[in-house]
mmCIF file with all atom_site columns, C-alpha atoms in Angstrom:
data_model
loop_
_atom_site.group_PDB
_atom_site.id
_atom_site.type_symbol
_atom_site.label_atom_id
_atom_site.label_alt_id
_atom_site.label_comp_id
_atom_site.label_asym_id
_atom_site.label_entity_id
_atom_site.label_seq_id
_atom_site.pdbx_PDB_ins_code
_atom_site.Cartn_x
_atom_site.Cartn_y
_atom_site.Cartn_z
_atom_site.occupancy
_atom_site.B_iso_or_equiv
_atom_site.pdbx_formal_charge
_atom_site.auth_seq_id
_atom_site.auth_comp_id
_atom_site.auth_asym_id
_atom_site.auth_atom_id
_atom_site.pdbx_PDB_model_num
ATOM 1  C CA . SER Y 1 1  ? 81.318 103.509 48.001 1.00 91.00 ? 162 SER Y CA 1
ATOM 2  C CA . LEU Y 1 2  ? 79.990 100.195 46.708 1.00 95.00 ? 163 LEU Y CA 1
ATOM 3  C CA . HIS Y 1 3  ? 81.525 96.818  47.604 1.00 96.00 ? 164 HIS Y CA 1
ATOM 4  C CA . LEU Y 1 4  ? 80.540 93.602  45.782 1.00 97.00 ? 165 LEU Y CA 1
ATOM 5  C CA . GLY Y 1 5  ? 81.670 90.060  46.389 1.00 97.00 ? 166 GLY Y CA 1
ATOM 6  C CA . PHE Y 1 6  ? 80.925 86.425  45.670 1.00 97.00 ? 167 PHE Y CA 1
ATOM 7  C CA . LEU Y 1 7  ? 81.540 83.441  47.901 1.00 96.00 ? 168 LEU Y CA 1
ATOM 8  C CA . VAL Y 1 8  ? 81.727 79.773  46.901 1.00 97.00 ? 169 VAL Y CA 1
ATOM 9  C CA . ASP Y 1 9  ? 81.198 77.145  49.619 1.00 96.00 ? 170 ASP Y CA 1
ATOM 10 C CA . HIS Y 1 10 ? 81.588 73.425  49.034 1.00 96.00 ? 171 HIS Y CA 1
ATOM 11 C CA . VAL Y 1 11 ? 80.165 70.847  51.416 1.00 94.00 ? 172 VAL Y CA 1
ATOM 12 C CA . GLY Y 1 12 ? 81.662 67.417  50.781 1.00 96.00 ? 173 GLY Y CA 1
ATOM 13 C CA . SER Y 1 13 ? 79.835 64.124  50.975 1.00 96.00 ? 174 SER Y CA 1
ATOM 14 C CA . ARG Y 1 14 ? 79.419 62.856  54.513 1.00 96.00 ? 175 ARG Y CA 1
ATOM 15 C CA . PHE Y 1 15 ? 77.148 60.722  56.673 1.00 96.00 ? 176 PHE Y CA 1
ATOM 16 C CA . ALA Y 1 16 ? 74.254 61.618  58.976 1.00 94.00 ? 177 ALA Y CA 1
ATOM 17 C CA . ASP Y 1 17 ? 74.976 58.818  61.434 1.00 93.00 ? 178 ASP Y CA 1
ATOM 18 C CA . TYR Y 1 18 ? 77.922 57.291  63.291 1.00 93.00 ? 179 TYR Y CA 1
ATOM 19 C CA . GLU Y 1 19 ? 77.598 53.931  61.497 1.00 93.00 ? 180 GLU Y CA 1
ATOM 20 C CA . ASN Y 1 20 ? 78.026 55.595  58.050 1.00 94.00 ? 181 ASN Y CA 1
ATOM 21 C CA . LEU Y 1 21 ? 74.763 54.104  56.782 1.00 92.00 ? 182 LEU Y CA 1
ATOM 22 C CA . LEU Y 1 22 ? 72.931 57.352  55.955 1.00 94.00 ? 183 LEU Y CA 1
ATOM 23 C CA . PRO Y 1 23 ? 74.879 59.230  53.250 1.00 94.00 ? 184 PRO Y CA 1
ATOM 24 C CA . LEU Y 1 24 ? 74.503 62.947  52.554 1.00 96.00 ? 185 LEU Y CA 1
ATOM 25 C CA . LYS Y 1 25 ? 75.435 64.259  49.087 1.00 95.00 ? 186 LYS Y CA 1
ATOM 26 C CA . SER Y 1 26 ? 77.988 66.982  48.441 1.00 96.00 ? 187 SER Y CA 1
ATOM 27 C CA . ALA Y 1 27 ? 76.891 70.445  47.272 1.00 96.00 ? 188 ALA Y CA 1
ATOM 28 C CA . THR Y 1 28 ? 78.461 73.668  46.021 1.00 96.00 ? 189 THR Y CA 1
ATOM 29 C CA . ILE Y 1 29 ? 76.824 76.941  47.068 1.00 96.00 ? 190 ILE Y CA 1
ATOM 30 C CA . LEU Y 1 30 ? 77.342 80.305  45.338 1.00 97.00 ? 191 LEU Y CA 1
ATOM 31 C CA . SER Y 1 31 ? 76.499 83.423  47.342 1.00 97.00 ? 192 SER Y CA 1
ATOM 32 C CA . PHE Y 1 32 ? 76.571 87.175  46.700 1.00 97.00 ? 193 PHE Y CA 1
ATOM 33 C CA . ARG Y 1 33 ? 77.180 90.072  49.071 1.00 97.00 ? 194 ARG Y CA 1
ATOM 34 C CA . GLY Y 1 34 ? 76.915 93.767  48.367 1.00 97.00 ? 195 GLY Y CA 1
ATOM 35 C CA . ALA Y 1 35 ? 77.501 96.711  50.658 1.00 97.00 ? 196 ALA Y CA 1
ATOM 36 C CA . TYR Y 1 36 ? 76.964 100.428 50.148 1.00 97.00 ? 197 TYR Y CA 1
ATOM 37 C CA . ASP Y 1 37 ? 78.329 103.112 52.450 1.00 95.00 ? 198 ASP Y CA 1
ATOM 38 C CA . LEU Y 1 38 ? 75.512 105.394 53.603 1.00 94.00 ? 199 LEU Y CA 1
ATOM 39 C CA . GLY Y 1 39 ? 77.787 107.568 55.677 1.00 91.00 ? 200 GLY Y CA 1
ATOM 40 C CA . GLU Y 1 40 ? 81.033 107.536 57.588 1.00 90.00 ? 201 GLU Y CA 1
ATOM 41 C CA . ARG Y 1 41 ? 79.845 104.823 60.021 1.00 94.00 ? 202 ARG Y CA 1
ATOM 42 C CA . THR Y 1 42 ? 76.795 103.300 58.349 1.00 96.00 ? 203 THR Y CA 1
ATOM 43 C CA . GLU Y 1 43 ? 76.595 100.629 55.668 1.00 96.00 ? 204 GLU Y CA 1
ATOM 44 C CA . LEU Y 1 44 ? 73.654 99.018  53.862 1.00 97.00 ? 205 LEU Y CA 1
ATOM 45 C CA . THR Y 1 45 ? 74.236 95.311  53.160 1.00 97.00 ? 206 THR Y CA 1
ATOM 46 C CA . VAL Y 1 46 ? 72.494 92.856  50.845 1.00 97.00 ? 207 VAL Y CA 1
ATOM 47 C CA . THR Y 1 47 ? 73.243 89.132  50.915 1.00 97.00 ? 208 THR Y CA 1
ATOM 48 C CA . ILE Y 1 48 ? 71.858 86.381  48.689 1.00 97.00 ? 209 ILE Y CA 1
ATOM 49 C CA . ARG Y 1 49 ? 72.928 82.895  49.750 1.00 95.00 ? 210 ARG Y CA 1
ATOM 50 C CA . ASN Y 1 50 ? 72.641 79.931  47.377 1.00 95.00 ? 211 ASN Y CA 1
ATOM 51 C CA . LEU Y 1 51 ? 72.098 81.771  44.091 1.00 94.00 ? 212 LEU Y CA 1
ATOM 52 C CA . GLY Y 1 52 ? 71.911 78.500  42.145 1.00 92.00 ? 213 GLY Y CA 1
ATOM 53 C CA . ARG Y 1 53 ? 69.376 76.911  44.518 1.00 92.00 ? 214 ARG Y CA 1
ATOM 54 C CA . ALA Y 1 54 ? 71.645 73.937  45.219 1.00 94.00 ? 215 ALA Y CA 1
ATOM 55 C CA . THR Y 1 55 ? 70.068 71.182  47.298 1.00 94.00 ? 216 THR Y CA 1
ATOM 56 C CA . VAL Y 1 56 ? 72.065 70.971  50.524 1.00 94.00 ? 217 VAL Y CA 1
ATOM 57 C CA . GLU Y 1 57 ? 71.273 67.856  52.538 1.00 95.00 ? 218 GLU Y CA 1
ATOM 58 C CA . ILE Y 1 58 ? 71.674 68.501  56.270 1.00 94.00 ? 219 ILE Y CA 1
ATOM 59 C CA . ASP Y 1 59 ? 70.263 65.275  57.740 1.00 95.00 ? 220 ASP Y CA 1
ATOM 60 C CA . ARG Y 1 60 ? 68.625 61.974  56.827 1.00 94.00 ? 221 ARG Y CA 1
ATOM 61 C CA . SER Y 1 61 ? 66.492 59.775  59.049 1.00 93.00 ? 222 SER Y CA 1
ATOM 62 C CA . PRO Y 1 62 ? 66.689 55.963  59.227 1.00 90.00 ? 223 PRO Y CA 1
ATOM 63 C CA . ASN Y 1 63 ? 63.416 55.752  57.232 1.00 91.00 ? 224 ASN Y CA 1
ATOM 64 C CA . ASN Y 1 64 ? 65.226 57.714  54.440 1.00 87.00 ? 225 ASN Y CA 1
ATOM 65 C CA . THR Y 1 65 ? 63.502 61.071  55.005 1.00 93.00 ? 226 THR Y CA 1
ATOM 66 C CA . MET Y 1 66 ? 65.909 63.752  53.780 1.00 92.00 ? 227 MET Y CA 1
ATOM 67 C CA . TYR Y 1 67 ? 66.142 67.185  55.430 1.00 95.00 ? 228 TYR Y CA 1
ATOM 68 C CA . THR Y 1 68 ? 67.511 70.061  53.368 1.00 94.00 ? 229 THR Y CA 1
ATOM 69 C CA . GLN Y 1 69 ? 68.769 73.599  53.963 1.00 92.00 ? 230 GLN Y CA 1
ATOM 70 C CA . THR Y 1 70 ? 66.645 76.566  52.899 1.00 88.00 ? 231 THR Y CA 1
ATOM 71 C CA . PRO Y 1 71 ? 66.975 76.803  49.075 1.00 88.00 ? 232 PRO Y CA 1
ATOM 72 C CA . ARG Y 1 72 ? 67.777 80.526  48.929 1.00 93.00 ? 233 ARG Y CA 1
ATOM 73 C CA . ILE Y 1 73 ? 68.180 83.143  51.626 1.00 94.00 ? 234 ILE Y CA 1
ATOM 74 C CA . PHE Y 1 74 ? 67.876 86.872  50.908 1.00 96.00 ? 235 PHE Y CA 1
ATOM 75 C CA . SER Y 1 75 ? 68.719 89.393  53.602 1.00 97.00 ? 236 SER Y CA 1
ATOM 76 C CA . VAL Y 1 76 ? 69.097 93.157  53.873 1.00 97.00 ? 237 VAL Y CA 1
ATOM 77 C CA . GLY Y 1 77 ? 70.697 94.884  56.824 1.00 97.00 ? 238 GLY Y CA 1
ATOM 78 C CA . ILE Y 1 78 ? 72.239 98.042  58.185 1.00 96.00 ? 239 ILE Y CA 1
ATOM 79 C CA . LYS Y 1 79 ? 75.667 97.897  59.797 1.00 94.00 ? 240 LYS Y CA 1
ATOM 80 C CA . MET Y 1 80 ? 76.654 100.710 62.134 1.00 95.00 ? 241 MET Y CA 1
ATOM 81 C CA . ARG Y 1 81 ? 80.127 101.211 63.586 1.00 91.00 ? 242 ARG Y CA 1
ATOM 82 C CA . TRP Y 1 82 ? 80.543 103.093 66.880 1.00 89.00 ? 243 TRP Y CA 1
#
């Protein structure tokens, strides 16, 4: 059988430092997951994280260099249950 799903994550605005001088912007991330049963105990999975390529700030340095999360992540896997 085929299973499909979407996930919405929201990361609120926050700061990269304890003094609250280095702000990080909020972001909303849309992801997709699909799974297909290959047998009684085996499943093929496909995940695409950040479909809209949202910019997710993860850190900022004092000289204002911004560090961001990977724009889009695509993964394929096999899940086996024992």
